[in-house]
């Protein structure tokens, strides 16, 4: 792990930014989030994925939500198309072209208690620092991509924490990037982490992707058991790449 002790100012920001590099071949999502939380000094934590642009007022909104109640709060993420560069990336311009997620509805305004912990969304969320520690943070035995966020949502639920969806106000904008459907580039991680998740919770995470892997005969998955058959070939991975005009 290579960690700079000196905050780095990027593009004249009014606040220090600390860059931490984890020297690992895997995608250390759980480890990175835990490390970020450990470095934080405030009482409230706001997690923002690297491909998300915070709207003005997002920090204040998460702060208000967490002052009002000890909850796990997700702010709405709206998606930008590939050609979303507008009038200099102003918030007004981005808001005019951003689209909501097609299957993850947020309230038009205010907040909503979401009873399904499996819908926890790690792209933009807030939690009290002491609560994050009490829950135990993200489980770093989920290595690479997938299921670490759903596991965290389930553990928050079991710790008595309500999941709140905050809509109709400041959230974030998800920048367009290439995607794969299904995400064959993360095949090994998904199979490994889905198996670990099922052993802990008795249900499967990422079922849609496992079903897609089954159709490609990469695994045998019937909703009860999962057996790895073979890894995807480079041609299969490339064939899963979404065309550039697909938004999500």
Coordinates of N, CA and C in Angstrom, one line a residue:
X1 N 0.8 -1.2 0.0 CA 0.0 0.0 0.0 C 0.9 1.2 0.0
X2 N 0.6 2.1 -0.9 CA 1.4 3.4 -1.0 C 0.5 4.5 -0.6
X3 N 0.7 5.1 0.6 CA -0.2 6.2 1.0 C 0.6 7.5 1.2
X4 N 0.2 8.5 0.6 CA 0.8 9.8 0.8 C 0.4 10.5 2.1
X5 N 1.3 11.0 2.9 CA 1.0 11.6 4.2 C 0.6 13.1 3.9
X6 N 0.9 13.6 2.7 CA 0.6 15.0 2.4 C -0.6 15.1 1.6
X7 N -1.6 15.9 2.0 CA -2.8 16.1 1.2 C -2.4 16.8 -0.1
X8 N -3.1 16.4 -1.2 CA -2.8 16.9 -2.5 C -3.9 17.8 -3.0
X9 N -3.6 19.0 -3.4 CA -4.6 19.9 -3.9 C -4.8 19.6 -5.4
X10 N -6.0 19.3 -5.8 CA -6.3 19.1 -7.2 C -7.1 20.2 -7.8
X11 N -6.6 20.8 -8.9 CA -7.3 21.9 -9.6 C -7.8 23.0 -8.7
X12 N -7.0 23.3 -7.7 CA -7.4 24.5 -6.9 C -8.6 24.3 -6.0
X13 N -8.8 23.1 -5.5 CA -9.9 22.8 -4.6 C -9.7 23.6 -3.3
X14 N -10.8 23.9 -2.6 CA -10.7 24.7 -1.4 C -10.5 23.8 -0.2
X15 N -10.3 22.5 -0.4 CA -10.1 21.5 0.7 C -9.1 20.5 0.3
X16 N -8.4 19.9 1.3 CA -7.3 19.0 1.0 C -7.9 17.6 0.5
X17 N -7.2 17.0 -0.5 CA -7.6 15.7 -1.0 C -6.4 14.8 -0.8
X18 N -6.7 13.7 -0.1 CA -5.6 12.7 0.2 C -5.8 11.5 -0.8
X19 N -4.7 11.2 -1.4 CA -4.7 10.1 -2.4 C -4.0 8.9 -1.8
X20 N -4.7 7.7 -1.7 CA -4.2 6.5 -1.2 C -4.2 5.5 -2.3
X21 N -3.0 4.9 -2.6 CA -3.0 3.8 -3.6 C -2.7 2.5 -3.0
X22 N -3.6 1.5 -3.3 CA -3.5 0.2 -2.8 C -2.8 -0.7 -3.9
X23 N -1.6 -1.2 -3.6 CA -0.9 -2.0 -4.5 C -1.4 -3.4 -4.5
X24 N -2.4 -3.7 -5.3 CA -2.9 -5.0 -5.4 C -3.4 -5.3 -6.8
X25 N -3.4 -6.5 -7.2 CA -3.9 -6.8 -8.5 C -5.4 -6.9 -8.6
X26 N -6.1 -7.0 -7.5 CA -7.5 -7.1 -7.4 C -8.1 -5.7 -7.3
X27 N -9.5 -5.6 -7.4 CA -10.2 -4.4 -7.2 C -10.6 -4.3 -5.7
X28 N -9.9 -3.6 -4.9 CA -10.1 -3.7 -3.4 C -11.2 -2.8 -2.9
X29 N -12.4 -3.0 -3.3 CA -13.5 -2.1 -3.0 C -13.7 -2.1 -1.5
X30 N -13.8 -3.2 -0.8 CA -14.1 -3.2 0.6 C -12.9 -2.6 1.4
X31 N -11.7 -3.0 1.0 CA -10.5 -2.5 1.7 C -10.4 -1.0 1.5
X32 N -10.6 -0.5 0.3 CA -10.5 0.9 0.1 C -11.5 1.8 0.9
X33 N -12.8 1.3 0.9 CA -13.8 2.0 1.7 C -13.5 2.0 3.2
X34 N -13.0 0.9 3.7 CA -12.6 0.9 5.1 C -11.5 1.8 5.4
X35 N -10.5 1.8 4.5 CA -9.4 2.7 4.7 C -9.8 4.2 4.7
X36 N -10.7 4.5 3.8 CA -11.2 5.9 3.7 C -11.9 6.3 5.0
X37 N -12.7 5.4 5.5 CA -13.4 5.6 6.8 C -12.5 5.8 7.9
X38 N -11.4 5.0 7.9 CA -10.4 5.1 9.0 C -9.7 6.4 9.0
X39 N -9.5 7.0 7.8 CA -8.8 8.3 7.6 C -9.7 9.5 7.9
X40 N -11.0 9.3 8.0 CA -11.9 10.4 8.1 C -11.8 11.0 9.5
X41 N -12.1 12.3 9.6 CA -12.0 12.9 10.9 C -13.4 13.4 11.4
X42 N -14.4 13.5 10.5 CA -15.7 14.0 10.9 C -16.6 12.9 11.5
X43 N -17.7 13.3 12.0 CA -18.6 12.3 12.6 C -19.5 11.7 11.6
X44 N -19.7 12.3 10.4 CA -20.5 11.7 9.4 C -19.6 11.4 8.1
X45 N -19.9 10.2 7.5 CA -19.1 9.8 6.4 C -20.0 9.9 5.1
X46 N -19.4 10.4 4.0 CA -20.1 10.4 2.7 C -19.2 9.6 1.8
X47 N -19.7 8.5 1.2 CA -18.9 7.7 0.3 C -19.4 8.0 -1.1
X48 N -18.5 8.3 -2.0 CA -18.8 8.7 -3.4 C -17.9 7.9 -4.3
X49 N -18.5 7.1 -5.2 CA -17.7 6.3 -6.2 C -16.9 7.3 -7.1
X50 N -15.8 6.8 -7.6 CA -14.9 7.7 -8.3 C -15.5 8.2 -9.6
X51 N -16.5 7.5 -10.2 CA -17.1 8.0 -11.4 C -18.4 8.8 -11.2
X52 N -18.6 9.3 -10.0 CA -19.8 10.1 -9.6 C -19.3 11.5 -9.3
X53 N -20.1 12.5 -9.8 CA -19.9 13.9 -9.6 C -20.9 14.4 -8.6
X54 N -20.5 14.9 -7.4 CA -21.4 15.4 -6.4 C -22.1 16.7 -6.8
X55 N -23.4 16.7 -6.6 CA -24.1 18.0 -6.8 C -23.9 18.9 -5.7
X56 N -24.0 20.2 -5.9 CA -23.9 21.2 -4.8 C -25.0 20.9 -3.8
X57 N -24.6 20.9 -2.6 CA -25.6 20.6 -1.5 C -25.6 19.2 -1.1
X58 N -24.9 18.3 -1.8 CA -25.0 16.9 -1.4 C -24.4 16.7 0.0
X59 N -23.3 17.3 0.3 CA -22.7 17.1 1.6 C -23.6 17.6 2.7
X60 N -24.2 18.7 2.5 CA -25.1 19.3 3.5 C -26.3 18.4 3.7
X61 N -26.8 17.8 2.6 CA -28.0 17.0 2.7 C -27.7 15.7 3.5
X62 N -26.6 15.1 3.2 CA -26.2 13.8 3.9 C -26.0 14.2 5.4
X63 N -25.4 15.3 5.6 CA -25.1 15.8 7.0 C -26.5 16.0 7.7
X64 N -27.4 16.6 7.1 CA -28.7 16.8 7.7 C -29.5 15.5 8.0
X65 N -29.4 14.5 7.0 CA -30.0 13.2 7.2 C -29.4 12.5 8.4
X66 N -28.1 12.5 8.6 CA -27.5 11.8 9.6 C -27.6 12.5 11.0
X67 N -27.7 13.8 11.0 CA -28.0 14.5 12.2 C -29.4 14.2 12.7
X68 N -30.3 14.0 11.8 CA -31.7 13.7 12.2 C -31.9 12.3 12.7
X69 N -31.1 11.3 12.2 CA -31.4 9.9 12.6 C -30.2 9.1 12.2
X70 N -30.0 8.0 13.0 CA -28.9 7.1 12.8 C -29.4 6.1 11.7
X71 N -29.1 6.4 10.5 CA -29.6 5.6 9.3 C -28.4 5.3 8.3
X72 N -28.7 4.5 7.4 CA -27.9 4.3 6.2 C -28.6 5.0 5.1
X73 N -28.1 6.1 4.5 CA -28.8 6.9 3.6 C -28.1 6.9 2.2
X74 N -28.9 6.6 1.2 CA -28.5 6.6 -0.2 C -29.1 7.8 -0.9
X75 N -28.2 8.6 -1.5 CA -28.7 9.8 -2.3 C -28.9 9.3 -3.7
X76 N -29.8 9.9 -4.5 CA -30.1 9.5 -5.8 C -28.9 9.8 -6.8
X77 N -28.6 8.8 -7.6 CA -27.6 8.9 -8.6 C -28.3 9.0 -10.0
X78 N -28.0 10.0 -10.7 CA -28.6 10.1 -12.1 C -27.5 9.9 -13.1
X79 N -27.8 9.3 -14.2 CA -26.9 8.8 -15.2 C -26.7 9.8 -16.4
X80 N -25.4 9.9 -16.8 CA -25.1 10.8 -17.9 C -24.8 9.9 -19.1
X81 N -25.2 10.3 -20.3 CA -24.9 9.7 -21.5 C -23.5 10.0 -21.9
X82 N -23.0 9.3 -23.0 CA -21.6 9.5 -23.4 C -21.3 10.9 -23.9
X83 N -22.3 11.6 -24.5 CA -22.2 12.9 -25.0 C -22.7 14.0 -24.1
X84 N -22.6 13.8 -22.8 CA -23.2 14.7 -21.8 C -22.4 16.0 -21.6
X85 N -21.2 16.1 -22.1 CA -20.5 17.3 -22.0 C -21.3 18.5 -22.6
X86 N -21.6 19.4 -21.7 CA -22.5 20.5 -22.2 C -21.8 21.8 -22.1
X87 N -22.4 22.7 -21.3 CA -21.9 24.1 -21.2 C -20.8 24.2 -20.2
X88 N -19.7 23.4 -20.3 CA -18.6 23.5 -19.4 C -18.9 22.7 -18.1
X89 N -19.8 21.7 -18.2 CA -20.1 20.8 -17.1 C -20.6 21.5 -15.9
X90 N -21.5 22.4 -16.1 CA -22.2 23.1 -15.0 C -23.3 22.1 -14.5
X91 N -23.6 22.4 -13.2 CA -24.6 21.5 -12.6 C -26.0 21.6 -13.3
X92 N -26.4 22.8 -13.7 CA -27.6 23.0 -14.4 C -27.6 22.2 -15.7
X93 N -26.5 22.3 -16.4 CA -26.4 21.5 -17.7 C -26.5 20.0 -17.5
X94 N -25.8 19.5 -16.5 CA -25.8 18.1 -16.2 C -27.2 17.6 -15.8
X95 N -27.8 18.4 -14.9 CA -29.1 18.0 -14.4 C -30.1 17.9 -15.6
X96 N -29.9 18.7 -16.6 CA -30.9 18.8 -17.7 C -30.8 17.5 -18.6
X97 N -29.6 16.9 -18.6 CA -29.5 15.7 -19.5 C -29.3 14.4 -18.7
X98 N -29.2 14.4 -17.4 CA -29.1 13.2 -16.6 C -30.4 12.5 -16.5
X99 N -30.3 11.1 -16.5 CA -31.5 10.3 -16.4 C -31.5 9.4 -15.1
X100 N -32.6 9.2 -14.5 CA -32.7 8.3 -13.4 C -32.4 6.9 -13.7
X101 N -32.0 6.1 -12.7 CA -31.8 4.7 -13.0 C -33.1 4.0 -13.3
X102 N -33.2 3.2 -14.3 CA -34.5 2.6 -14.8 C -35.2 1.7 -13.9
X103 N -34.5 1.1 -12.9 CA -35.2 0.1 -12.1 C -34.9 0.3 -10.6
X104 N -34.4 1.5 -10.2 CA -34.1 1.8 -8.8 C -34.8 3.2 -8.5
X105 N -36.1 3.2 -8.3 CA -36.8 4.5 -8.1 C -36.5 5.2 -6.8
X106 N -36.3 6.5 -6.8 CA -36.2 7.3 -5.6 C -37.4 8.2 -5.5
X107 N -37.7 8.6 -4.3 CA -38.9 9.5 -4.2 C -38.6 10.8 -5.0
X108 N -39.7 11.4 -5.5 CA -39.6 12.7 -6.2 C -39.1 13.8 -5.3
X109 N -39.4 13.7 -4.1 CA -38.9 14.7 -3.1 C -38.9 14.0 -1.7
X110 N -38.0 14.5 -0.9 CA -38.0 14.0 0.5 C -37.3 12.6 0.6
X111 N -37.7 11.8 1.5 CA -37.0 10.6 1.8 C -38.0 9.5 1.9
X112 N -37.5 8.3 1.7 CA -38.4 7.1 1.8 C -37.6 6.0 2.5
X113 N -38.2 5.3 3.5 CA -37.6 4.1 4.1 C -37.7 3.0 3.1
X114 N -36.6 2.4 2.8 CA -36.6 1.2 1.9 C -36.4 -0.1 2.7
X115 N -37.5 -0.9 2.7 CA -37.4 -2.1 3.5 C -36.5 -3.2 3.0
X116 N -36.1 -3.1 1.7 CA -35.3 -4.2 1.1 C -33.8 -3.8 1.2
X117 N -33.1 -4.4 2.2 CA -31.7 -4.1 2.4 C -30.8 -4.4 1.2
X118 N -31.3 -5.3 0.3 CA -30.6 -5.7 -0.9 C -30.5 -4.6 -1.9
X119 N -31.3 -3.5 -1.7 CA -31.3 -2.4 -2.7 C -30.3 -1.3 -2.2
X120 N -29.5 -1.6 -1.1 CA -28.5 -0.6 -0.7 C -27.6 -0.3 -1.9
X121 N -27.3 0.9 -2.2 CA -26.6 1.4 -3.3 C -25.3 2.1 -2.9
X122 N -24.2 1.6 -3.2 CA -22.9 2.1 -2.6 C -22.3 3.2 -3.4
X123 N -23.0 3.6 -4.5 CA -22.4 4.7 -5.4 C -22.3 6.0 -4.6
X124 N -23.3 6.4 -3.9 CA -23.3 7.6 -3.1 C -24.2 7.4 -1.9
X125 N -23.5 7.2 -0.7 CA -24.2 7.0 0.5 C -23.5 7.6 1.7
X126 N -24.3 7.7 2.8 CA -23.8 8.3 4.0 C -24.1 7.4 5.2
X127 N -23.3 7.5 6.2 CA -23.5 6.8 7.5 C -22.7 7.5 8.6
X128 N -23.1 7.4 9.8 CA -22.4 8.0 10.9 C -21.1 7.1 11.1
X129 N -20.0 7.8 11.4 CA -18.7 7.1 11.5 C -18.8 6.1 12.6
X130 N -19.3 6.4 13.8 CA -19.4 5.4 14.9 C -20.3 4.2 14.5
X131 N -21.3 4.5 13.7 CA -22.2 3.4 13.3 C -21.4 2.5 12.3
X132 N -20.6 3.1 11.4 CA -19.8 2.3 10.5 C -18.9 1.4 11.2
X133 N -18.3 1.9 12.3 CA -17.4 1.1 13.1 C -18.2 0.0 13.8
X134 N -19.3 0.3 14.3 CA -20.1 -0.7 15.1 C -20.5 -1.8 14.2
X135 N -20.9 -1.5 12.9 CA -21.3 -2.5 12.0 C -20.1 -3.4 11.6
X136 N -18.9 -2.8 11.6 CA -17.7 -3.5 11.2 C -17.2 -3.1 9.9
X137 N -17.8 -2.1 9.3 CA -17.3 -1.7 7.9 C -17.6 -2.7 6.9
X138 N -17.0 -2.6 5.8 CA -17.1 -3.6 4.7 C -16.3 -4.8 5.0
X139 N -16.8 -6.0 4.6 CA -16.1 -7.2 4.9 C -15.0 -7.4 3.8
X140 N -13.7 -7.4 4.2 CA -12.7 -7.5 3.3 C -12.4 -8.9 2.8
X141 N -13.1 -9.9 3.3 CA -13.0 -11.2 2.7 C -13.7 -11.3 1.3
X142 N -14.6 -10.3 1.0 CA -15.1 -10.1 -0.3 C -14.1 -9.4 -1.1
X143 N -13.3 -10.1 -1.9 CA -12.2 -9.5 -2.6 C -12.6 -9.3 -4.1
X144 N -12.1 -8.2 -4.7 CA -12.4 -7.9 -6.0 C -13.9 -7.4 -6.1
X145 N -14.5 -7.6 -7.2 CA -15.8 -7.0 -7.5 C -17.0 -7.8 -7.1
X146 N -18.0 -7.2 -6.4 CA -19.3 -7.8 -6.3 C -19.6 -8.3 -4.9
X147 N -20.8 -8.0 -4.4 CA -21.5 -8.5 -3.2 C -21.0 -7.9 -1.9
X148 N -19.9 -7.2 -1.9 CA -19.4 -6.6 -0.7 C -20.4 -5.5 -0.2
X149 N -21.1 -4.8 -1.2 CA -22.0 -3.8 -0.8 C -23.3 -4.4 -0.3
X150 N -23.8 -5.4 -0.9 CA -25.0 -6.1 -0.5 C -24.8 -6.7 0.9
X151 N -23.7 -7.3 1.1 CA -23.4 -7.8 2.4 C -23.4 -6.7 3.5
X152 N -22.8 -5.6 3.2 CA -22.8 -4.4 4.1 C -24.3 -4.0 4.4
X153 N -25.1 -3.9 3.3 CA -26.5 -3.6 3.6 C -27.2 -4.5 4.5
X154 N -27.0 -5.8 4.3 CA -27.6 -6.8 5.1 C -27.1 -6.7 6.6
X155 N -25.8 -6.5 6.8 CA -25.3 -6.3 8.2 C -25.8 -5.1 8.8
X156 N -26.0 -4.0 8.1 CA -26.6 -2.8 8.6 C -28.1 -3.1 9.0
X157 N -28.8 -3.8 8.2 CA -30.2 -4.2 8.5 C -30.2 -5.0 9.8
X158 N -29.3 -5.9 10.0 CA -29.3 -6.8 11.2 C -28.8 -6.0 12.4
X159 N -28.1 -4.9 12.2 CA -27.7 -4.0 13.3 C -28.8 -3.0 13.7
X160 N -30.0 -3.1 13.0 CA -31.1 -2.2 13.3 C -31.1 -0.9 12.6
X161 N -30.3 -0.8 11.6 CA -30.2 0.4 10.8 C -31.2 0.5 9.7
X162 N -31.9 1.5 9.6 CA -32.9 1.7 8.5 C -32.2 2.2 7.3
X163 N -32.6 1.7 6.1 CA -32.1 2.2 4.8 C -33.0 3.3 4.3
X164 N -32.4 4.4 4.0 CA -33.2 5.6 3.6 C -32.8 6.0 2.1
X165 N -33.8 6.1 1.3 CA -33.5 6.7 -0.1 C -33.9 8.1 -0.1
X166 N -33.0 9.0 -0.3 CA -33.2 10.5 -0.3 C -33.3 10.9 -1.8
X167 N -34.4 11.4 -2.2 CA -34.6 11.9 -3.6 C -35.0 13.3 -3.7
X168 N -35.1 13.8 -4.9 CA -35.7 15.1 -5.1 C -34.8 16.2 -4.6
X169 N -33.5 16.0 -4.4 CA -32.6 17.0 -3.9 C -31.2 16.7 -4.4
X170 N -30.2 17.3 -3.8 CA -28.8 17.1 -4.3 C -28.5 15.6 -4.2
X171 N -27.9 15.1 -5.3 CA -27.4 13.7 -5.3 C -26.1 13.8 -6.0
X172 N -26.0 12.8 -7.0 CA -24.7 12.8 -7.8 C -25.0 12.5 -9.2
X173 N -24.1 12.7 -10.1 CA -24.2 12.4 -11.5 C -23.2 11.3 -11.8
X174 N -23.6 10.2 -12.4 CA -22.7 9.1 -12.8 C -22.2 9.3 -14.2
X175 N -20.9 9.4 -14.3 CA -20.3 9.7 -15.6 C -20.3 8.4 -16.5
X176 N -20.5 8.6 -17.7 CA -20.6 7.5 -18.7 C -19.2 6.8 -18.8
X177 N -19.3 5.5 -18.8 CA -18.1 4.7 -19.1 C -18.5 3.4 -19.7
X178 N -17.6 2.7 -20.3 CA -17.8 1.4 -20.9 C -18.3 0.4 -19.9
X179 N -19.2 -0.5 -20.3 CA -19.7 -1.5 -19.4 C -19.8 -2.8 -20.2
X180 N -19.9 -3.9 -19.5 CA -20.1 -5.2 -20.1 C -21.3 -5.8 -19.5
X181 N -22.1 -6.5 -20.3 CA -23.4 -7.1 -19.9 C -23.5 -8.5 -20.5
X182 N -23.3 -9.6 -19.7 CA -22.9 -9.5 -18.3 C -21.4 -9.1 -18.1
X183 N -21.1 -8.8 -16.8 CA -19.7 -8.3 -16.6 C -18.7 -9.5 -16.5
X184 N -18.4 -10.0 -17.7 CA -17.5 -11.2 -17.8 C -16.1 -10.8 -17.4
X185 N -15.7 -9.6 -17.4 CA -14.4 -9.2 -17.0 C -14.2 -9.4 -15.5
X186 N -15.3 -9.5 -14.8 CA -15.2 -9.8 -13.3 C -15.8 -11.2 -13.0
X187 N -15.7 -12.1 -13.9 CA -16.3 -13.4 -13.8 C -15.8 -14.1 -12.5
X188 N -14.5 -14.2 -12.3 CA -14.0 -15.0 -11.2 C -14.4 -14.3 -9.9
X189 N -14.3 -13.0 -9.8 CA -14.7 -12.3 -8.6 C -16.2 -12.6 -8.2
X190 N -17.0 -12.5 -9.2 CA -18.5 -12.6 -9.0 C -18.8 -14.0 -8.5
X191 N -18.3 -15.0 -9.2 CA -18.5 -16.4 -8.7 C -18.0 -16.6 -7.3
X192 N -16.8 -16.2 -7.0 CA -16.3 -16.4 -5.7 C -17.1 -15.6 -4.6
X193 N -17.4 -14.4 -4.9 CA -18.1 -13.6 -3.9 C -19.5 -14.0 -3.7
X194 N -20.2 -14.4 -4.8 CA -21.6 -14.9 -4.7 C -21.6 -16.1 -3.9
X195 N -20.6 -17.0 -4.0 CA -20.6 -18.2 -3.2 C -20.4 -17.9 -1.7
X196 N -19.5 -16.9 -1.4 CA -19.3 -16.5 -0.1 C -20.6 -15.9 0.5
X197 N -21.2 -15.1 -0.3 CA -22.5 -14.4 0.2 C -23.5 -15.4 0.5
X198 N -23.7 -16.4 -0.4 CA -24.8 -17.4 -0.1 C -24.5 -18.2 1.1
X199 N -23.2 -18.6 1.4 CA -22.8 -19.3 2.5 C -23.2 -18.6 3.8
X200 N -23.1 -17.2 3.8 CA -23.4 -16.4 5.0 C -24.8 -16.2 5.1
X201 N -25.5 -15.8 4.1 CA -26.9 -15.3 4.2 C -28.0 -16.3 3.7
X202 N -27.6 -17.4 3.0 CA -28.6 -18.4 2.6 C -29.3 -18.0 1.4
X203 N -29.0 -16.8 0.7 CA -29.6 -16.4 -0.5 C -28.4 -16.0 -1.4
X204 N -28.8 -15.8 -2.7 CA -27.7 -15.5 -3.7 C -27.7 -14.0 -4.0
X205 N -26.6 -13.4 -4.0 CA -26.4 -12.1 -4.5 C -26.1 -12.2 -6.0
X206 N -26.4 -11.1 -6.8 CA -26.0 -11.0 -8.2 C -26.6 -12.2 -9.0
X207 N -27.9 -12.6 -8.7 CA -28.5 -13.7 -9.4 C -28.6 -13.5 -10.9
X208 N -28.9 -12.3 -11.3 CA -29.1 -12.0 -12.7 C -27.8 -12.3 -13.5
X209 N -26.7 -11.9 -12.9 CA -25.4 -12.2 -13.6 C -25.1 -13.7 -13.6
X210 N -25.4 -14.4 -12.5 CA -25.2 -15.8 -12.4 C -26.0 -16.5 -13.4
X211 N -27.3 -16.1 -13.6 CA -28.1 -16.7 -14.6 C -27.6 -16.4 -16.0
X212 N -27.0 -15.3 -16.2 CA -26.4 -15.0 -17.5 C -25.2 -15.8 -17.8
X213 N -24.4 -16.1 -16.7 CA -23.2 -16.9 -16.8 C -23.7 -18.4 -17.1
X214 N -24.8 -18.8 -16.6 CA -25.3 -20.1 -16.8 C -25.7 -20.3 -18.3
X215 N -26.4 -19.2 -18.8 CA -26.8 -19.3 -20.2 C -25.6 -19.4 -21.2
X216 N -24.5 -18.8 -20.8 CA -23.3 -18.9 -21.5 C -22.5 -20.2 -21.2
X217 N -23.0 -21.1 -20.3 CA -22.4 -22.3 -20.0 C -21.1 -22.1 -19.3
X218 N -20.9 -21.0 -18.6 CA -19.7 -20.8 -17.8 C -19.8 -21.4 -16.4
X219 N -21.1 -21.4 -15.9 CA -21.4 -22.0 -14.6 C -22.7 -22.8 -14.8
X220 N -22.9 -23.7 -13.8 CA -24.2 -24.3 -13.7 C -24.9 -23.7 -12.5
X221 N -26.0 -23.0 -12.7 CA -26.7 -22.3 -11.7 C -28.2 -22.5 -11.8
X222 N -28.8 -23.1 -10.8 CA -30.3 -23.4 -10.8 C -31.0 -22.6 -9.7
X223 N -30.4 -21.6 -9.1 CA -31.1 -20.9 -8.1 C -30.8 -21.5 -6.7
X224 N -30.3 -22.7 -6.7 CA -30.0 -23.3 -5.4 C -28.5 -23.6 -5.2
X225 N -27.9 -24.1 -6.3 CA -26.4 -24.4 -6.3 C -25.7 -23.7 -7.5
X226 N -24.5 -23.5 -7.2 CA -23.6 -22.8 -8.3 C -22.4 -23.7 -8.4
X227 N -22.1 -24.0 -9.7 CA -20.9 -24.8 -10.0 C -20.1 -24.1 -11.1
X228 N -18.9 -23.8 -10.9 CA -18.1 -23.2 -11.9 C -17.7 -24.2 -13.0
X229 N -17.9 -23.8 -14.3 CA -17.5 -24.7 -15.4 C -16.2 -24.3 -16.0
X230 N -16.1 -23.1 -16.5 CA -14.9 -22.6 -17.2 C -14.9 -21.1 -17.2
X231 N -13.8 -20.5 -17.4 CA -13.7 -19.0 -17.5 C -14.2 -18.6 -18.9
X232 N -14.6 -17.4 -19.0 CA -15.0 -16.8 -20.4 C -13.7 -16.7 -21.2
X233 N -13.9 -16.8 -22.5 CA -12.8 -16.6 -23.4 C -12.6 -15.1 -23.7
X234 N -11.5 -14.6 -24.1 CA -11.4 -13.2 -24.5 C -12.4 -12.7 -25.5
X235 N -12.8 -13.6 -26.5 CA -13.8 -13.2 -27.4 C -15.2 -13.1 -26.8
X236 N -15.5 -13.9 -25.8 CA -16.7 -13.8 -25.1 C -16.8 -12.5 -24.3
X237 N -15.7 -12.2 -23.6 CA -15.6 -10.9 -22.9 C -15.9 -9.8 -23.8
X238 N -15.2 -9.7 -24.9 CA -15.4 -8.6 -25.8 C -16.8 -8.6 -26.4
X239 N -17.4 -9.7 -26.6 CA -18.8 -9.7 -27.1 C -19.8 -9.1 -26.1
X240 N -19.4 -9.1 -24.8 CA -20.3 -8.6 -23.8 C -20.2 -7.1 -23.6
X241 N -19.3 -6.5 -24.4 CA -19.1 -5.0 -24.3 C -20.3 -4.3 -24.8
X242 N -20.9 -3.4 -24.0 CA -22.0 -2.6 -24.5 C -21.6 -1.6 -25.6
X243 N -22.5 -1.4 -26.6 CA -22.2 -0.3 -27.6 C -22.2 1.0 -26.9
X244 N -21.4 2.0 -27.5 CA -21.2 3.3 -26.9 C -22.5 4.1 -26.7
X245 N -23.6 3.8 -27.4 CA -24.8 4.6 -27.3 C -25.7 4.1 -26.2
X246 N -25.3 3.0 -25.5 CA -26.1 2.5 -24.4 C -25.8 3.3 -23.1
X247 N -26.8 3.8 -22.4 CA -26.6 4.7 -21.3 C -26.2 4.0 -20.1
X248 N -26.7 2.8 -19.7 CA -26.4 2.2 -18.4 C -25.4 1.1 -18.5

